[in-house]
Short mmCIF file of C-alpha atoms in Angstrom, two decimals:
data_model
loop_
_atom_site.label_atom_id
_atom_site.label_comp_id
_atom_site.label_asym_id
_atom_site.label_seq_id
_atom_site.Cartn_x
_atom_site.Cartn_y
_atom_site.Cartn_z
CA MET A 28 -23.20 -39.65 1.18
CA GLN A 29 -26.86 -38.84 1.91
CA ARG A 30 -25.95 -35.45 3.32
CA SER A 31 -23.78 -34.62 0.31
CA LEU A 32 -26.58 -35.54 -2.08
CA ARG A 33 -28.96 -33.26 -0.19
CA VAL A 34 -26.38 -30.50 -0.52
CA ASN A 35 -26.37 -31.19 -4.28
CA ALA A 36 -30.00 -30.18 -4.60
CA ASN A 37 -29.51 -26.96 -2.66
CA VAL A 38 -26.39 -26.06 -4.65
CA ILE A 39 -28.17 -26.74 -7.95
CA TYR A 40 -31.02 -24.51 -6.79
CA LEU A 41 -28.53 -21.73 -5.99
CA MET A 42 -26.72 -22.21 -9.28
CA GLY A 43 -30.04 -22.15 -11.11
CA PHE A 44 -30.85 -18.90 -9.32
CA PHE A 45 -27.65 -17.16 -10.39
CA HIS A 46 -27.71 -18.61 -13.90
CA SER A 47 -31.14 -17.00 -14.27
CA PHE A 48 -30.28 -13.82 -12.35
CA VAL A 49 -29.15 -12.09 -15.53
CA LEU A 50 -29.51 -8.35 -15.02
CA ILE A 51 -29.10 -7.49 -18.70
CA VAL A 52 -31.95 -9.69 -19.95
CA PRO A 53 -34.86 -7.30 -19.26
CA ILE A 54 -33.22 -4.51 -21.28
CA PHE A 55 -31.05 -6.54 -23.68
CA VAL A 56 -32.72 -5.33 -26.89
CA PRO A 57 -32.34 -1.60 -26.03
CA LEU A 58 -28.80 -2.31 -24.80
CA VAL A 59 -27.73 -3.87 -28.10
CA GLN A 60 -29.62 -1.30 -30.15
CA ALA A 61 -27.63 1.39 -28.34
CA HIS A 62 -24.53 -0.11 -30.00
CA GLY A 63 -26.09 0.33 -33.45
CA LEU A 64 -27.55 -3.15 -34.07
CA SER A 65 -30.90 -3.62 -35.82
CA MET A 66 -33.40 -6.31 -34.83
CA THR A 67 -32.20 -8.35 -37.81
CA GLN A 68 -28.62 -8.18 -36.54
CA ILE A 69 -29.73 -8.93 -32.98
CA LEU A 70 -31.50 -12.07 -34.12
CA GLN A 71 -28.46 -12.99 -36.21
CA THR A 72 -26.34 -12.95 -33.05
CA GLN A 73 -28.95 -15.16 -31.43
CA ALA A 74 -28.82 -17.53 -34.40
CA LEU A 75 -25.06 -17.83 -33.85
CA TYR A 76 -25.74 -18.48 -30.16
CA ALA A 77 -28.15 -21.23 -31.17
CA LEU A 78 -25.67 -22.62 -33.70
CA THR A 79 -22.94 -22.75 -31.04
CA ILE A 80 -25.26 -24.68 -28.74
CA ALA A 81 -26.32 -26.94 -31.60
CA CYS A 82 -22.69 -27.86 -32.26
CA CYS A 83 -21.87 -28.41 -28.57
CA GLU A 84 -25.15 -29.61 -27.06
CA VAL A 85 -25.11 -33.33 -27.79
CA PRO A 86 -21.33 -33.80 -27.34
CA SER A 87 -21.53 -31.93 -24.02
CA GLY A 88 -24.42 -34.09 -22.84
CA TYR A 89 -22.56 -37.25 -23.80
CA ILE A 90 -19.40 -35.98 -22.08
CA ALA A 91 -21.44 -35.24 -18.96
CA ASP A 92 -22.78 -38.80 -18.98
CA ILE A 93 -19.34 -40.42 -19.27
CA TRP A 94 -17.04 -37.88 -17.58
CA GLY A 95 -19.28 -36.60 -14.81
CA ARG A 96 -21.96 -33.94 -14.53
CA ARG A 97 -20.10 -31.98 -11.82
CA ARG A 98 -17.00 -31.34 -13.95
CA VAL A 99 -19.00 -30.29 -16.99
CA ILE A 100 -21.18 -27.92 -14.92
CA ILE A 101 -18.09 -26.26 -13.42
CA ILE A 102 -16.43 -25.75 -16.81
CA GLY A 103 -19.65 -24.42 -18.33
CA SER A 104 -20.16 -21.99 -15.45
CA GLY A 105 -16.62 -20.67 -15.88
CA ILE A 106 -17.11 -20.06 -19.61
CA ASN A 107 -20.42 -18.33 -18.88
CA GLY A 108 -18.66 -15.99 -16.48
CA CYS A 109 -16.06 -15.15 -19.13
CA GLY A 110 -18.86 -14.33 -21.55
CA PHE A 111 -20.39 -11.78 -19.20
CA LEU A 112 -16.94 -10.33 -18.55
CA TRP A 113 -16.40 -9.91 -22.31
CA LEU A 114 -19.68 -7.96 -22.52
CA ILE A 115 -18.00 -5.08 -20.64
CA PHE A 116 -15.79 -4.47 -23.68
CA ALA A 117 -18.37 -5.26 -26.40
CA ASP A 118 -19.04 -2.36 -28.77
CA GLY A 119 -20.23 -3.60 -32.12
CA PHE A 120 -21.73 -6.48 -34.06
CA GLY A 121 -18.54 -8.59 -33.98
CA ASP A 122 -18.10 -8.18 -30.23
CA PHE A 123 -21.63 -9.36 -29.58
CA LEU A 124 -21.03 -12.38 -31.80
CA ILE A 125 -18.08 -13.37 -29.59
CA TYR A 126 -20.23 -12.85 -26.49
CA GLU A 127 -22.93 -15.15 -27.84
CA VAL A 128 -20.38 -17.86 -28.75
CA LEU A 129 -18.97 -17.87 -25.20
CA LEU A 130 -22.43 -18.06 -23.67
CA GLY A 131 -23.47 -20.74 -26.14
CA ILE A 132 -20.56 -22.99 -25.14
CA GLY A 133 -21.21 -22.42 -21.43
CA VAL A 134 -24.94 -23.04 -21.64
CA SER A 135 -24.51 -26.18 -23.75
CA LEU A 136 -22.22 -27.66 -21.09
CA ILE A 137 -24.60 -26.87 -18.25
CA SER A 138 -27.84 -27.67 -20.07
CA GLY A 139 -29.00 -31.20 -19.34
CA ALA A 140 -26.16 -31.94 -16.92
CA ASP A 141 -27.77 -29.98 -14.09
CA LEU A 142 -31.14 -31.70 -14.54
CA ALA A 143 -29.47 -35.10 -14.80
CA LEU A 144 -27.46 -34.53 -11.61
CA LEU A 145 -30.56 -33.33 -9.78
CA TYR A 146 -32.56 -36.40 -10.83
CA ASP A 147 -29.73 -38.82 -10.07
CA SER A 148 -29.19 -37.29 -6.62
CA GLN A 149 -32.89 -37.53 -5.84
CA LYS A 150 -33.02 -41.16 -6.97
CA GLN A 151 -30.14 -42.01 -4.62
CA LEU A 152 -31.85 -40.23 -1.74
CA GLU A 153 -35.09 -42.09 -2.36
CA GLY A 154 -33.29 -45.40 -2.92
CA THR A 155 -35.28 -46.14 -6.09
CA GLU A 156 -34.34 -47.19 -9.60
CA GLU A 157 -36.68 -44.65 -11.14
CA ALA A 158 -37.25 -41.04 -10.17
CA GLY A 159 -40.03 -40.79 -7.61
CA PRO A 160 -42.26 -37.91 -6.44
CA GLY A 161 -39.27 -36.16 -4.90
CA ALA A 162 -37.68 -35.70 -8.33
CA SER A 163 -40.84 -34.08 -9.66
CA LYS A 164 -40.94 -31.68 -6.73
CA ALA A 165 -37.24 -30.93 -7.13
CA LEU A 166 -37.71 -30.07 -10.81
CA SER A 167 -40.73 -27.88 -10.08
CA ARG A 168 -38.78 -26.12 -7.33
CA LEU A 169 -35.79 -25.54 -9.63
CA ILE A 170 -37.94 -24.04 -12.39
CA SER A 171 -39.74 -21.83 -9.86
CA ILE A 172 -36.43 -20.64 -8.39
CA GLU A 173 -35.04 -19.85 -11.84
CA ALA A 174 -38.17 -17.91 -12.74
CA ALA A 175 -38.07 -16.02 -9.44
CA ALA A 176 -34.40 -15.18 -10.05
CA SER A 177 -35.27 -13.81 -13.48
CA GLY A 178 -37.93 -11.66 -11.84
CA LEU A 179 -35.55 -10.34 -9.21
CA ALA A 180 -33.06 -9.58 -11.98
CA GLY A 181 -35.73 -7.43 -13.58
CA ILE A 182 -36.20 -5.45 -10.40
CA GLY A 183 -32.43 -5.22 -9.94
CA ALA A 184 -32.01 -3.92 -13.49
CA ALA A 185 -34.64 -1.25 -12.95
CA LEU A 186 -33.04 -0.09 -9.70
CA LEU A 187 -29.52 -0.03 -11.19
CA LEU A 188 -30.76 2.07 -14.10
CA LEU A 189 -32.10 4.59 -11.59
CA ILE A 190 -28.67 5.07 -10.00
CA GLY A 191 -26.44 4.54 -13.02
CA ASP A 192 -26.31 3.69 -16.72
CA MET A 193 -26.13 0.47 -18.73
CA GLN A 194 -22.38 0.10 -18.11
CA VAL A 195 -23.07 -0.12 -14.37
CA LEU A 196 -25.62 -2.83 -15.14
CA ILE A 197 -23.13 -4.77 -17.26
CA ALA A 198 -20.42 -4.53 -14.58
CA ALA A 199 -22.84 -5.89 -11.96
CA GLN A 200 -23.73 -8.73 -14.31
CA ALA A 201 -20.06 -9.60 -14.84
CA PHE A 202 -19.65 -9.91 -11.05
CA CYS A 203 -22.76 -12.09 -10.63
CA GLY A 204 -21.76 -14.20 -13.62
CA PHE A 205 -18.91 -15.89 -11.75
CA ILE A 206 -20.94 -16.89 -8.68
CA PRO A 207 -22.18 -20.19 -10.25
CA LEU A 208 -18.55 -21.18 -10.88
CA ILE A 209 -17.79 -20.87 -7.15
CA LEU A 210 -20.93 -22.80 -6.23
CA GLY A 211 -20.08 -25.57 -8.70
CA PHE A 212 -17.14 -26.72 -6.58
CA LEU A 213 -19.61 -27.58 -3.78
CA LEU A 214 -21.35 -30.21 -5.93
CA MET A 215 -20.78 -33.93 -5.49
CA GLU A 216 -20.97 -36.37 -8.38
CA SER A 217 -23.94 -38.65 -7.83
CA PRO A 218 -23.50 -42.43 -8.30
CA ARG A 219 -25.21 -43.49 -11.51
CA PRO A 220 -25.14 -46.30 -14.06
CA THR A 221 -21.91 -46.17 -16.07
CA LEU A 222 -21.96 -46.08 -19.85
CA THR A 223 -20.28 -49.29 -20.92
CA GLN A 224 -21.25 -49.22 -24.58
CA SER A 225 -19.63 -47.27 -27.37
CA HIS A 226 -20.93 -43.87 -28.43
CA SER A 227 -22.60 -45.38 -31.50
CA ALA A 228 -24.18 -48.15 -29.44
CA ASN A 229 -25.62 -45.66 -26.96
CA THR A 230 -26.85 -43.47 -29.79
CA ALA A 231 -28.61 -46.49 -31.24
CA ALA A 232 -30.11 -47.25 -27.81
CA ILE A 233 -31.45 -43.70 -27.51
CA LEU A 234 -32.96 -43.79 -30.99
CA GLU A 235 -34.52 -47.18 -30.26
CA MET A 236 -36.10 -45.80 -27.11
CA LEU A 237 -37.43 -42.68 -28.87
CA LEU A 238 -38.75 -44.34 -32.01
CA ARG A 239 -39.99 -47.69 -30.70
CA GLY A 240 -39.64 -48.29 -27.01
CA LYS A 241 -41.29 -45.18 -25.56
CA PRO A 242 -43.35 -43.14 -28.04
CA VAL A 243 -44.47 -40.80 -25.24
CA VAL A 244 -40.83 -39.73 -24.82
CA LEU A 245 -40.58 -38.76 -28.49
CA TRP A 246 -43.83 -36.78 -28.44
CA THR A 247 -42.92 -35.14 -25.15
CA ALA A 248 -39.67 -34.05 -26.80
CA PHE A 249 -41.73 -32.63 -29.68
CA ALA A 250 -43.83 -30.71 -27.16
CA ILE A 251 -40.76 -29.29 -25.39
CA ALA A 252 -39.27 -28.20 -28.73
CA THR A 253 -42.50 -26.57 -29.92
CA PHE A 254 -43.32 -24.70 -26.71
CA GLY A 255 -39.66 -23.82 -26.22
CA LEU A 256 -39.34 -22.33 -29.71
CA LEU A 257 -42.50 -20.28 -29.25
CA ALA A 258 -41.18 -19.00 -25.91
CA MET A 259 -37.92 -17.95 -27.58
CA TYR A 260 -39.81 -15.99 -30.23
CA ALA A 261 -41.96 -14.31 -27.58
CA PHE A 262 -38.86 -13.34 -25.61
CA TRP A 263 -37.41 -11.41 -28.56
CA VAL A 264 -40.73 -9.82 -29.43
CA TYR A 265 -41.53 -8.59 -25.90
CA GLN A 266 -38.97 -5.81 -25.53
CA LYS A 267 -39.48 -4.50 -29.07
CA TYR A 268 -43.23 -4.58 -28.41
CA TRP A 269 -42.86 -2.63 -25.17
CA GLU A 270 -40.68 -0.11 -26.95
CA MET A 271 -43.28 0.32 -29.72
CA GLN A 272 -46.01 0.85 -27.10
CA GLY A 273 -44.06 3.74 -25.59
CA ILE A 274 -43.22 1.95 -22.33
CA PRO A 275 -40.21 3.69 -20.67
CA ILE A 276 -37.11 1.50 -20.51
CA GLU A 277 -36.99 2.05 -16.75
CA HIS A 278 -40.20 0.00 -16.51
CA PHE A 279 -38.89 -2.94 -18.53
CA GLY A 280 -37.33 -4.52 -15.44
CA TYR A 281 -40.54 -4.37 -13.44
CA ILE A 282 -42.58 -5.87 -16.28
CA TRP A 283 -39.99 -8.61 -16.69
CA ALA A 284 -40.13 -9.33 -12.97
CA LEU A 285 -43.89 -9.84 -13.11
CA PHE A 286 -43.53 -12.01 -16.22
CA ALA A 287 -40.95 -14.16 -14.44
CA LEU A 288 -43.20 -14.44 -11.39
CA THR A 289 -45.97 -15.69 -13.66
CA VAL A 290 -43.66 -18.41 -15.03
CA SER A 291 -42.75 -19.34 -11.46
CA VAL A 292 -46.40 -19.65 -10.42
CA GLY A 293 -47.22 -21.73 -13.50
CA ALA A 294 -44.29 -24.06 -12.82
CA ARG A 295 -45.07 -24.33 -9.12
CA TYR A 296 -48.71 -25.33 -9.54
CA ALA A 297 -48.63 -27.24 -12.84
CA SER A 298 -48.75 -30.68 -11.21
CA TYR A 299 -51.51 -29.55 -8.86
CA ILE A 300 -53.58 -28.22 -11.76
CA GLU A 301 -53.05 -31.51 -13.60
CA SER A 302 -54.33 -33.45 -10.61
CA LYS A 303 -57.49 -31.29 -10.49
CA LEU A 304 -58.28 -30.84 -14.18
CA GLY A 305 -56.62 -33.89 -15.71
CA TRP A 306 -53.82 -33.95 -18.25
CA ARG A 307 -56.13 -33.57 -21.27
CA ARG A 308 -57.60 -30.26 -20.15
CA LEU A 309 -54.23 -29.02 -19.01
CA LEU A 310 -52.63 -29.79 -22.38
CA ILE A 311 -55.39 -27.83 -24.13
CA ILE A 312 -55.04 -24.87 -21.75
CA THR A 313 -51.26 -24.86 -22.14
CA ALA A 314 -51.62 -24.70 -25.93
CA ILE A 315 -54.38 -22.08 -26.04
CA LEU A 316 -52.84 -19.57 -23.61
CA PRO A 317 -49.90 -18.47 -25.82
CA LEU A 318 -52.16 -18.06 -28.84
CA ILE A 319 -54.46 -15.81 -26.80
CA GLY A 320 -51.45 -13.83 -25.67
CA LEU A 321 -50.11 -13.29 -29.19
CA MET A 322 -53.54 -12.29 -30.52
CA GLY A 323 -54.11 -9.89 -27.63
CA MET A 324 -50.73 -8.25 -28.12
CA ALA A 325 -51.45 -7.87 -31.85
CA TYR A 326 -54.83 -6.15 -31.47
CA ALA A 327 -54.52 -4.36 -28.12
CA GLY A 328 -52.17 -1.48 -27.52
CA GLY A 329 -50.37 0.10 -24.60
CA TRP A 330 -50.51 -1.53 -21.20
CA VAL A 331 -53.47 -3.72 -22.19
CA GLY A 332 -51.35 -5.36 -24.87
CA VAL A 333 -48.51 -5.81 -22.41
CA MET A 334 -50.89 -7.62 -20.04
CA PHE A 335 -51.71 -10.24 -22.67
CA GLY A 336 -48.10 -11.37 -22.47
CA PHE A 337 -48.86 -12.88 -19.08
CA SER A 338 -50.83 -15.71 -20.69
CA ILE A 339 -47.75 -16.70 -22.70
CA GLN A 340 -45.65 -16.74 -19.54
CA LEU A 341 -48.21 -18.80 -17.62
CA SER A 342 -48.18 -21.41 -20.37
CA ARG A 343 -44.39 -21.34 -20.34
CA GLY A 344 -44.21 -22.15 -16.63
CA MET A 345 -46.70 -25.01 -16.83
CA SER A 346 -45.17 -26.55 -19.93
CA LEU A 347 -41.64 -26.46 -18.49
CA THR A 348 -42.60 -28.47 -15.43
CA LEU A 349 -45.00 -30.89 -17.10
CA PHE A 350 -42.99 -31.80 -20.17
CA TYR A 351 -39.51 -31.92 -18.63
CA ASP A 352 -40.78 -33.99 -15.71
CA ALA A 353 -42.60 -36.34 -18.09
CA LEU A 354 -39.45 -36.67 -20.20
CA ASN A 355 -36.96 -37.26 -17.40
CA ARG A 356 -39.19 -39.80 -15.66
CA ARG A 357 -39.23 -41.99 -18.75
CA ILE A 358 -35.56 -42.05 -19.75
CA PRO A 359 -32.78 -44.12 -18.12
CA GLY A 360 -30.30 -42.32 -15.91
CA ASP A 361 -27.24 -43.45 -17.86
CA PHE A 362 -28.02 -41.15 -20.79
CA ARG A 363 -30.48 -38.70 -19.24
CA ALA A 364 -28.14 -35.75 -19.86
CA THR A 365 -27.74 -36.77 -23.51
CA VAL A 366 -31.49 -36.88 -24.15
CA ASN A 367 -32.02 -33.52 -22.41
CA SER A 368 -29.29 -32.09 -24.63
CA LEU A 369 -30.91 -33.56 -27.75
CA VAL A 370 -34.18 -31.83 -26.90
CA SER A 371 -32.44 -28.51 -26.40
CA LEU A 372 -30.59 -29.10 -29.67
CA ALA A 373 -33.89 -29.43 -31.53
CA VAL A 374 -35.08 -26.04 -30.27
CA ARG A 375 -31.79 -24.31 -31.04
CA SER A 376 -31.52 -25.87 -34.50
CA LEU A 377 -34.92 -24.56 -35.49
CA PHE A 378 -34.05 -21.11 -34.17
CA ILE A 379 -30.82 -20.99 -36.22
CA VAL A 380 -32.89 -20.89 -39.41
CA THR A 381 -35.97 -19.00 -38.25
CA GLY A 382 -34.54 -16.52 -35.74
CA PRO A 383 -33.13 -14.07 -38.33
CA LEU A 384 -36.46 -14.28 -40.18
CA LEU A 385 -38.19 -13.09 -37.01
CA GLY A 386 -35.81 -10.14 -36.82
CA TRP A 387 -36.39 -9.33 -40.51
CA SER A 388 -40.15 -9.44 -39.96
CA LEU A 389 -39.94 -7.09 -36.98
CA ASP A 390 -37.77 -4.63 -38.95
CA THR A 391 -39.75 -4.68 -42.20
CA GLN A 392 -43.29 -5.94 -41.53
CA GLY A 393 -43.97 -4.48 -38.12
CA ILE A 394 -44.96 -5.89 -34.77
CA ARG A 395 -48.62 -6.71 -35.53
CA VAL A 396 -47.92 -8.67 -38.71
CA THR A 397 -45.16 -10.57 -36.92
CA LEU A 398 -47.42 -11.50 -34.01
CA LEU A 399 -50.25 -12.63 -36.28
CA GLY A 400 -47.76 -14.60 -38.35
CA LEU A 401 -46.68 -16.47 -35.22
CA VAL A 402 -50.32 -17.32 -34.48
CA ILE A 403 -50.89 -18.63 -38.00
CA VAL A 404 -47.74 -20.78 -37.89
CA PHE A 405 -48.03 -22.16 -34.36
CA ALA A 406 -51.79 -22.80 -34.06
CA PRO A 407 -51.76 -25.97 -36.25
CA ILE A 408 -48.38 -27.09 -34.87
CA LEU A 409 -49.58 -26.88 -31.26
CA LEU A 410 -52.78 -28.71 -32.19
CA ALA A 411 -50.83 -31.53 -33.84
CA VAL A 412 -48.42 -31.83 -30.90
CA ILE A 413 -51.03 -32.02 -28.15
CA MET A 414 -53.18 -34.43 -30.16
CA GLY A 415 -50.21 -36.68 -30.89
CA LEU A 416 -49.02 -36.58 -27.29
CA GLY A 417 -52.54 -37.21 -26.03
CA VAL A 418 -52.90 -40.37 -28.14
CA ARG A 419 -49.57 -41.75 -26.84
CA ILE A 420 -50.40 -40.99 -23.22
CA ARG A 421 -53.73 -42.85 -23.50
CA ARG A 422 -51.89 -45.89 -24.85
CA GLU A 423 -49.31 -45.82 -22.06
CA SER A 424 -50.72 -48.13 -19.37
CA GLY A 425 -54.09 -46.41 -19.33
CA GLY A 426 -52.71 -42.87 -19.64
CA LEU A 427 -53.50 -41.86 -16.07
CA SER A 428 -51.13 -38.92 -16.03
CA LEU A 429 -48.70 -37.03 -18.20
CA THR A 430 -46.12 -37.20 -15.40
CA SER A 431 -46.63 -40.87 -14.58
CA ALA A 432 -43.50 -42.97 -14.70
CA THR A 433 -45.02 -45.94 -16.45
CA SER A 434 -43.45 -47.22 -19.60
CA ALA A 435 -44.99 -48.02 -22.94
#
């Protein structure tokens, strides 16, 4: 049993690597534009992707909690692979809508279930009721691996474009897309508390925990949603921004690799930085960095503007580790996947409405106005989130650490 649970962690790391090793990501905007789509249409496809996840996210998390995380991860990985295979034949707005629906279903099944299985496996290995230090390190390692995989995908995309065209890139992605499905069969379902209540009873228990029992959990979820939404906007702005700055598409992969490395470094050392600076300073830094990045991109041009994007990526890496670790430490294992799915649902739901507006702004208002608009919108929201979270952390048994496992 112990050996199998250790294998779980390694398999999840490998699956995380290949789920993030998406060769088409660094050049996705030029790829779709080559098929005649505008930025408005591109963001509309992403809104459908978000809508698909919104419809499937919570049910998939609940199914993972009652049916088993391993089964759900395998099914989701298979659907993901089919999505990348479909991309080979995509040639128009409708085809890309189908692609996004397939990926949305696959991601919704995997999202939350992988983190829940990783935490449950680590708890069994440590023989504790709550996730210990090993779970925090496992999460940090997973995020770092995923970021590193994204970076390597950037380099791979650049090299493939040197020897072939975008169709070669898509074919390579279709092959890599089925590797997580094969790896999924190596997973072992971790023993965990069984859901004995009805769906409505467990929903009530989750709401009770969020609204009354553990306020830090609710505000941590707010933080994940806010930082996650900002990261999604930045992702869709980056490639258009690089294009407007005259950066050759062959360089997109290398820039993306460095951006992913920055996320990996931020994730890897977030807990260390918290231990040195304290959670208050780290929260402030994490909130200020993306605003600096957006402002710098708006007012600087060329490669200097591209460099400002690194501050957004650094914040992304730190916030991923800190907030997801803080969240998963404070929620019971029997509906951990459900809560993770709810958080992801919040981000996707917001993007459904606002994503097409971002595309419209890029098409009609230009890159600078769009970037400054994001600063104006997110500055007060980030301030409110970190202040609210800070107050709840201080009230939680002395507020020694954002990633402490104490309860309110």
